[in-house]
């Protein structure tokens, strides 16, 4: 079933503007596998004319013949149909000399398969572009999911396409407010599913087949035949050759070893040599480097950003023999959800509640604050604690008082917030008798802020 197209309004707007601009356009769309690049392009071309070419991992000559046939068909060009074309330069020279009369799209999906077979396609496009293709009616879109190849050959400063492309677009996974539209689970289960799949449309589609989170992970992660059982292997093996090192890195981080030196030990390599591997995983969007907010500290820790990778390395990779035997029965994911809930609040809820603030996590010498939001215009700083579970009003008050005390460390270590209004917030999954909180300590007025999941989700509407 093809479901209704969800969100991507900004991206569609950008593509529309490109289409309506004068002259040829050269757009590069990239993003992780399954994120929706092909679907976005398919939505964009509705009601327009042109060529959509799906590149395959085959020989160069087959790739050239394939694109040639598509172009000849679209331009109704029998001469081109009969020509023997042996190189990308020949084909793009032909395209340059025979432009379409009206605005037309030329989309190459999985462009990285062409780069992989023969890098001369890049200079062939560049030369044609410089010799006049840039004045034609073509709106060219090159889309790719092998992110290391896209970064190195299509996007970098040294790429022949650099300076020619009119737009590049990194397609990111959807945020929760859109991701949940795929699912028919209740709000809590939808959030758990989101913490497991991230906002990757194809994964959400898979999850939409299940009414509960529990049913979904049991069938699709913790089963030999599940969709996700081998997915991380597939994703990594498409991008890298030294699979063992990358797997070692992801296992180490999932187990909480987040410093480069700890990760390197886990992989059995020298700390200095770990950085290129970490960079490769950052390019894929699988991990990210985090440094403490409001600090000049450059060295940071590495955390897993991609939820499927995180969940898989947290639960599947370490329990494979039980899963293979069909007897894995874990249902306690609270520690994992706690971690994901924190980043969800930092990345999606805090920007919705404090849209003008800079936000981040702070830590220093064993002390940690889950979220700090600094609004320089309003001269306000909000310190926040994030708790996934259920808290009572009296727990909440204790947490907020402790947080207020802890915030002094930040003031002491950064020494620049003295004249800012300071507020203290608790974000919790559920808060029983929430209304009592303000009554407990009238002196605090609205400097104490409390949000449960229902409050938070209202900000996403
Ligand atoms: N915004 C969206 N709304 C609804 N469904 C979507 C959306 N984006 C993608 N999908 C669906 O998710 C699935 C994966 O999308 P798509 O094939 O476009 O991803 P892709 O990035 O091109 O993947 P790959 O790089 O692996 O080829 C498809 O079934 C598609 O219809």
mmCIF file of N, CA and C and ligand atoms in Angstrom, residues 1-8 12 29-43 54 109-110 113 143-146 171 174 178 182 199-205 227 231 234-235 238, ligand 1:
data_model
loop_
_atom_site.group_PDB
_atom_site.id
_atom_site.type_symbol
_atom_site.label_atom_id
_atom_site.label_comp_id
_atom_site.label_asym_id
_atom_site.label_seq_id
_atom_site.Cartn_x
_atom_site.Cartn_y
_atom_site.Cartn_z
ATOM 1 N N UNK A 1 0.844 -1.203 0.000
ATOM 2 C CA UNK A 1 0.000 0.000 0.000
ATOM 3 C C UNK A 1 0.881 1.255 0.000
ATOM 4 N N UNK A 2 0.622 2.192 -0.904
ATOM 5 C CA UNK A 2 1.374 3.451 -0.853
ATOM 6 C C UNK A 2 0.599 4.418 0.020
ATOM 7 N N UNK A 3 1.212 4.835 1.142
ATOM 8 C CA UNK A 3 0.449 5.697 2.031
ATOM 9 C C UNK A 3 0.580 7.155 1.610
ATOM 10 N N UNK A 4 -0.301 7.995 2.167
ATOM 11 C CA UNK A 4 -0.273 9.417 1.820
ATOM 12 C C UNK A 4 1.091 9.981 2.142
ATOM 13 N N UNK A 5 1.472 10.960 1.379
ATOM 14 C CA UNK A 5 2.787 11.566 1.584
ATOM 15 C C UNK A 5 2.750 12.446 2.833
ATOM 16 N N UNK A 6 3.766 12.273 3.683
ATOM 17 C CA UNK A 6 3.763 12.991 4.960
ATOM 18 C C UNK A 6 4.867 14.038 5.008
ATOM 19 N N UNK A 7 4.500 15.254 5.378
ATOM 20 C CA UNK A 7 5.445 16.342 5.620
ATOM 21 C C UNK A 7 6.325 16.666 4.409
ATOM 22 N N UNK A 8 7.613 16.948 4.689
ATOM 23 C CA UNK A 8 8.596 17.339 3.666
ATOM 24 C C UNK A 8 8.180 18.627 2.943
ATOM 25 N N UNK A 12 9.882 20.285 -0.381
ATOM 26 C CA UNK A 12 9.090 20.431 -1.607
ATOM 27 C C UNK A 12 9.088 21.873 -2.096
ATOM 28 N N UNK A 29 20.464 15.521 -3.978
ATOM 29 C CA UNK A 29 19.691 15.092 -2.804
ATOM 30 C C UNK A 29 20.400 13.877 -2.210
ATOM 31 N N UNK A 30 20.702 13.956 -0.930
ATOM 32 C CA UNK A 30 21.360 12.804 -0.308
ATOM 33 C C UNK A 30 20.768 12.554 1.069
ATOM 34 N N UNK A 31 20.953 11.361 1.545
ATOM 35 C CA UNK A 31 20.394 10.996 2.852
ATOM 36 C C UNK A 31 20.491 9.504 3.025
ATOM 37 N N UNK A 32 20.387 9.060 4.266
ATOM 38 C CA UNK A 32 20.551 7.637 4.584
ATOM 39 C C UNK A 32 19.551 6.791 3.816
ATOM 40 N N UNK A 33 19.849 5.498 3.725
ATOM 41 C CA UNK A 33 18.941 4.587 3.049
ATOM 42 C C UNK A 33 17.580 4.628 3.737
ATOM 43 N N UNK A 34 16.523 4.441 2.972
ATOM 44 C CA UNK A 34 15.121 4.329 3.438
ATOM 45 C C UNK A 34 14.516 5.634 3.951
ATOM 46 N N UNK A 35 15.227 6.763 3.735
ATOM 47 C CA UNK A 35 14.740 7.997 4.364
ATOM 48 C C UNK A 35 13.664 8.697 3.528
ATOM 49 N N UNK A 36 13.549 8.261 2.264
ATOM 50 C CA UNK A 36 12.462 8.836 1.453
ATOM 51 C C UNK A 36 12.902 9.725 0.304
ATOM 52 N N UNK A 37 14.098 9.511 -0.210
ATOM 53 C CA UNK A 37 14.582 10.359 -1.311
ATOM 54 C C UNK A 37 13.762 10.120 -2.582
ATOM 55 N N UNK A 38 13.590 8.829 -2.916
ATOM 56 C CA UNK A 38 12.863 8.511 -4.151
ATOM 57 C C UNK A 38 11.420 9.010 -4.052
ATOM 58 N N UNK A 39 10.821 8.820 -2.889
ATOM 59 C CA UNK A 39 9.417 9.224 -2.722
ATOM 60 C C UNK A 39 9.275 10.742 -2.846
ATOM 61 N N UNK A 40 10.219 11.482 -2.264
ATOM 62 C CA UNK A 40 10.170 12.949 -2.357
ATOM 63 C C UNK A 40 10.227 13.374 -3.825
ATOM 64 N N UNK A 41 11.148 12.767 -4.559
ATOM 65 C CA UNK A 41 11.309 13.121 -5.966
ATOM 66 C C UNK A 41 10.044 12.738 -6.748
ATOM 67 N N UNK A 42 9.479 11.582 -6.425
ATOM 68 C CA UNK A 42 8.250 11.159 -7.109
ATOM 69 C C UNK A 42 7.096 12.120 -6.866
ATOM 70 N N UNK A 43 7.027 12.657 -5.646
ATOM 71 C CA UNK A 43 5.980 13.641 -5.354
ATOM 72 C C UNK A 43 6.235 14.925 -6.148
ATOM 73 N N UNK A 54 16.615 5.146 -12.901
ATOM 74 C CA UNK A 54 17.035 4.429 -11.693
ATOM 75 C C UNK A 54 18.343 3.701 -11.991
ATOM 76 N N UNK A 109 18.407 8.526 -9.968
ATOM 77 C CA UNK A 109 18.252 7.988 -8.616
ATOM 78 C C UNK A 109 19.378 6.981 -8.393
ATOM 79 N N UNK A 110 19.934 6.960 -7.177
ATOM 80 C CA UNK A 110 21.118 6.139 -6.850
ATOM 81 C C UNK A 110 22.296 6.490 -7.750
ATOM 82 N N UNK A 113 25.753 4.691 -7.690
ATOM 83 C CA UNK A 113 26.120 3.492 -8.461
ATOM 84 C C UNK A 113 26.899 3.893 -9.713
ATOM 85 N N UNK A 143 20.457 11.926 -7.019
ATOM 86 C CA UNK A 143 20.099 11.507 -5.656
ATOM 87 C C UNK A 143 20.914 10.271 -5.271
ATOM 88 N N UNK A 144 21.378 10.242 -4.016
ATOM 89 C CA UNK A 144 22.217 9.102 -3.633
ATOM 90 C C UNK A 144 22.174 8.800 -2.153
ATOM 91 N N UNK A 145 22.373 7.514 -1.833
ATOM 92 C CA UNK A 145 22.323 7.140 -0.418
ATOM 93 C C UNK A 145 23.647 6.569 0.101
ATOM 94 N N UNK A 146 24.618 6.357 -0.772
ATOM 95 C CA UNK A 146 25.909 5.916 -0.243
ATOM 96 C C UNK A 146 26.626 7.194 0.192
ATOM 97 N N UNK A 171 18.443 14.978 3.155
ATOM 98 C CA UNK A 171 17.123 14.581 3.629
ATOM 99 C C UNK A 171 17.271 13.848 4.953
ATOM 100 N N UNK A 174 12.271 11.958 9.681
ATOM 101 C CA UNK A 174 11.183 12.826 10.145
ATOM 102 C C UNK A 174 11.249 12.989 11.663
ATOM 103 N N UNK A 178 5.633 14.147 12.870
ATOM 104 C CA UNK A 178 5.249 13.569 11.577
ATOM 105 C C UNK A 178 5.365 12.048 11.592
ATOM 106 N N UNK A 182 2.416 7.860 10.818
ATOM 107 C CA UNK A 182 2.483 6.546 10.173
ATOM 108 C C UNK A 182 1.833 5.461 11.026
ATOM 109 N N UNK A 199 12.903 8.502 12.748
ATOM 110 C CA UNK A 199 11.869 8.975 11.818
ATOM 111 C C UNK A 199 12.119 8.526 10.389
ATOM 112 N N UNK A 200 12.580 7.289 10.214
ATOM 113 C CA UNK A 200 12.875 6.795 8.858
ATOM 114 C C UNK A 200 11.595 6.191 8.270
ATOM 115 N N UNK A 201 11.039 6.802 7.198
ATOM 116 C CA UNK A 201 9.718 6.387 6.724
ATOM 117 C C UNK A 201 9.562 4.890 6.475
ATOM 118 N N UNK A 202 10.554 4.266 5.838
ATOM 119 C CA UNK A 202 10.358 2.842 5.552
ATOM 120 C C UNK A 202 10.240 2.022 6.835
ATOM 121 N N UNK A 203 10.999 2.389 7.861
ATOM 122 C CA UNK A 203 10.938 1.662 9.132
ATOM 123 C C UNK A 203 9.592 1.901 9.822
ATOM 124 N N UNK A 204 9.120 3.131 9.707
ATOM 125 C CA UNK A 204 7.837 3.460 10.325
ATOM 126 C C UNK A 204 6.715 2.687 9.641
ATOM 127 N N UNK A 205 6.876 2.537 8.331
ATOM 128 C CA UNK A 205 5.879 1.783 7.585
ATOM 129 C C UNK A 205 5.820 0.339 8.086
ATOM 130 N N UNK A 227 12.541 -7.959 9.924
ATOM 131 C CA UNK A 227 13.052 -6.989 8.949
ATOM 132 C C UNK A 227 14.360 -6.372 9.424
ATOM 133 N N UNK A 231 19.493 -5.636 9.285
ATOM 134 C CA UNK A 231 19.547 -4.300 8.656
ATOM 135 C C UNK A 231 20.861 -3.551 8.920
ATOM 136 N N UNK A 234 23.569 -4.775 6.705
ATOM 137 C CA UNK A 234 23.337 -4.347 5.325
ATOM 138 C C UNK A 234 23.790 -2.892 5.137
ATOM 139 N N UNK A 235 23.377 -2.025 6.060
ATOM 140 C CA UNK A 235 23.711 -0.597 5.924
ATOM 141 C C UNK A 235 25.220 -0.381 5.979
ATOM 142 N N UNK A 238 27.234 -1.779 2.901
ATOM 143 C CA UNK A 238 27.110 -0.975 1.688
ATOM 144 C C UNK A 238 28.140 0.157 1.665
HETATM 145 N N1 LIG B 1 7.241 11.484 3.407
HETATM 146 C C1 LIG B 1 6.774 10.246 3.247
HETATM 147 N N2 LIG B 1 5.471 9.973 3.499
HETATM 148 C C2 LIG B 1 4.990 8.711 3.362
HETATM 149 N N3 LIG B 1 5.743 7.664 2.979
HETATM 150 C C3 LIG B 1 7.045 7.872 2.712
HETATM 151 C C4 LIG B 1 7.623 9.173 2.830
HETATM 152 N N4 LIG B 1 8.923 9.092 2.504
HETATM 153 C C5 LIG B 1 9.151 7.813 2.192
HETATM 154 N N5 LIG B 1 8.032 7.074 2.316
HETATM 155 C C6 LIG B 1 7.940 5.636 2.071
HETATM 156 O O1 LIG B 1 9.065 4.992 2.705
HETATM 157 C C7 LIG B 1 9.653 4.019 1.872
HETATM 158 C C8 LIG B 1 11.123 4.351 1.603
HETATM 159 O O2 LIG B 1 11.204 5.533 0.844
HETATM 160 P P1 LIG B 1 12.186 5.708 -0.410
HETATM 161 O O3 LIG B 1 12.266 4.442 -1.203
HETATM 162 O O4 LIG B 1 11.787 6.938 -1.116
HETATM 163 O O5 LIG B 1 13.556 5.906 0.361
HETATM 164 P P2 LIG B 1 15.004 6.129 -0.253
HETATM 165 O O6 LIG B 1 15.655 7.168 0.578
HETATM 166 O O7 LIG B 1 14.922 6.402 -1.716
HETATM 167 O O8 LIG B 1 15.620 4.688 0.041
HETATM 168 P P3 LIG B 1 16.925 3.961 -0.537
HETATM 169 O O9 LIG B 1 18.048 4.928 -0.468
HETATM 170 O O10 LIG B 1 17.093 2.796 0.399
HETATM 171 O O11 LIG B 1 16.586 3.563 -1.953
HETATM 172 C C9 LIG B 1 8.799 3.979 0.611
HETATM 173 O O12 LIG B 1 7.853 2.948 0.737
HETATM 174 C C10 LIG B 1 8.106 5.333 0.589
HETATM 175 O O13 LIG B 1 6.865 5.304 -0.082
#
